[in-house]
Tab-separated table of C-alpha atoms in Angstrom:
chain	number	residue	atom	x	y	z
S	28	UNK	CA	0.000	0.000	0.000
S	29	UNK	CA	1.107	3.521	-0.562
S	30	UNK	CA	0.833	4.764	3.050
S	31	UNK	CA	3.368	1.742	3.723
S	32	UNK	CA	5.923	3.421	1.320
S	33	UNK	CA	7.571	5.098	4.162
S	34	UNK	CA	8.397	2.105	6.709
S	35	UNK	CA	10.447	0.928	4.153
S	36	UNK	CA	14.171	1.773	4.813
S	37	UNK	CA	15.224	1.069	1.538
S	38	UNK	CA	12.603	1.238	-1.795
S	39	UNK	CA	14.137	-2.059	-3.018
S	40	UNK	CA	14.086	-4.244	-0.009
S	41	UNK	CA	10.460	-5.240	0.116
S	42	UNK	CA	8.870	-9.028	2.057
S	43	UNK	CA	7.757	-11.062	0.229
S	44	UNK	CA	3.964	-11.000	0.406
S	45	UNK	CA	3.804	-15.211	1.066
S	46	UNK	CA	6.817	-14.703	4.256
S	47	UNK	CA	5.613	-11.214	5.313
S	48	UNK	CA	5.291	-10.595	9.417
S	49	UNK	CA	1.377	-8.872	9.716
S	50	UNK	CA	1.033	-7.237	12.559
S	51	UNK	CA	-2.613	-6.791	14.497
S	52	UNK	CA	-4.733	-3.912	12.686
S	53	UNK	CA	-5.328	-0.989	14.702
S	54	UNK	CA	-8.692	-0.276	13.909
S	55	UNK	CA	-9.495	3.047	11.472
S	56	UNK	CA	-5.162	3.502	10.709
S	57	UNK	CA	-4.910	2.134	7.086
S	58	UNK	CA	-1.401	0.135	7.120
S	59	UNK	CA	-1.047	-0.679	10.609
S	60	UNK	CA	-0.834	-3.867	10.135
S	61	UNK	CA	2.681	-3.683	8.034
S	62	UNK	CA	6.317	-3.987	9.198
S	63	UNK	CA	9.235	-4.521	7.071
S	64	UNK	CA	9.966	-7.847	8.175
S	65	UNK	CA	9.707	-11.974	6.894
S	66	UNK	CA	9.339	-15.085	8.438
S	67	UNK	CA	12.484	-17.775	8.293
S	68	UNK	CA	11.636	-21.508	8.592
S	69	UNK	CA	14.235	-22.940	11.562
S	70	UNK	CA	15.586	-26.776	10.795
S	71	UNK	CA	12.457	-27.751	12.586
S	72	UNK	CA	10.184	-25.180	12.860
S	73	UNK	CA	8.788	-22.994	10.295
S	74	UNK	CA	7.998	-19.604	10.904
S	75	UNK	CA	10.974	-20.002	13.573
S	76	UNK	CA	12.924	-16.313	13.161
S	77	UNK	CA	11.970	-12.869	11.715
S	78	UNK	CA	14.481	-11.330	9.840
S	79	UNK	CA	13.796	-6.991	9.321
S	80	UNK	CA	15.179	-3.979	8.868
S	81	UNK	CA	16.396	-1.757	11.735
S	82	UNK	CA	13.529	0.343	12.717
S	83	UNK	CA	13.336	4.021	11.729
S	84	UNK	CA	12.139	6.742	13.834
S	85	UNK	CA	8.868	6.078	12.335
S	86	UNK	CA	8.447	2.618	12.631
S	87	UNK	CA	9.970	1.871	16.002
S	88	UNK	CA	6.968	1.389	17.580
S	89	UNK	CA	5.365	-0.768	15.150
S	90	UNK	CA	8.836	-2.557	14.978
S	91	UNK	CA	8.376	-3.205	19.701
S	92	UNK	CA	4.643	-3.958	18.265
S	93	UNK	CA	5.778	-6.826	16.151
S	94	UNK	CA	8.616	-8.488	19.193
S	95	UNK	CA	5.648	-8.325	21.256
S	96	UNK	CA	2.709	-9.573	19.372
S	97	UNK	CA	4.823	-12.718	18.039
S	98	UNK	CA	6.649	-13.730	21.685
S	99	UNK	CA	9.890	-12.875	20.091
S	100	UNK	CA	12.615	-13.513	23.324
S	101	UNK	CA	15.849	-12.350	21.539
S	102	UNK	CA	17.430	-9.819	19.012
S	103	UNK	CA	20.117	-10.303	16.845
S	104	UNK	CA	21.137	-7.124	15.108
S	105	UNK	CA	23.802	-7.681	12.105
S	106	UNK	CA	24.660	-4.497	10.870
S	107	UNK	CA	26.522	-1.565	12.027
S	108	UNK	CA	24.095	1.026	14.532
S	109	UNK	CA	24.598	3.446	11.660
S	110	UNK	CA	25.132	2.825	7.994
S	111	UNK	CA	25.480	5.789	5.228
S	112	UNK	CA	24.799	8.046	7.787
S	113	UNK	CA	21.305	6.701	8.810
């Protein structure tokens, strides 16, 4: 959706529609239920990790929205806490 356009760190680096983490809707707020993130089967569990971009100021709520609506226990962060000056 357009309104999504901005949660998106990067235009290029969309999920995948199939893998994509929804979040709850928020009743009336079109897009609420979108985060930039995917599901990543495990060996034996699918759906086992979430793999997303690093939340922007605009999203960081929606990004503590998602760790808490699917019981995530641990984050792994795999980039620098700034890249090209973001």
């Amino acid at each position: 959706l357009p309104c999504n356009k901005f949660k998106n760190r990067l235009v290029n680096i969309m999920p995948y529609e199939s893998t994509r983490v929804s979040l709850q809707l928020i009743r009336g707020v079109e897009g609420s239920d979108y985060v930039n993130g995917s599901f990543i089967d495990g060996y034996r569990q699918q759906r086992a990790y979430i793999a997303t971009q690093g939340p922007l100021a605009e999203t960081v709520e929606d990004y503590w929205r998602m760790l808490w609506e699917h019981n995530s226990t641990i984050v792994v962060m795999l980039t620098k806490l700034r890249e090209m000056g973001r």
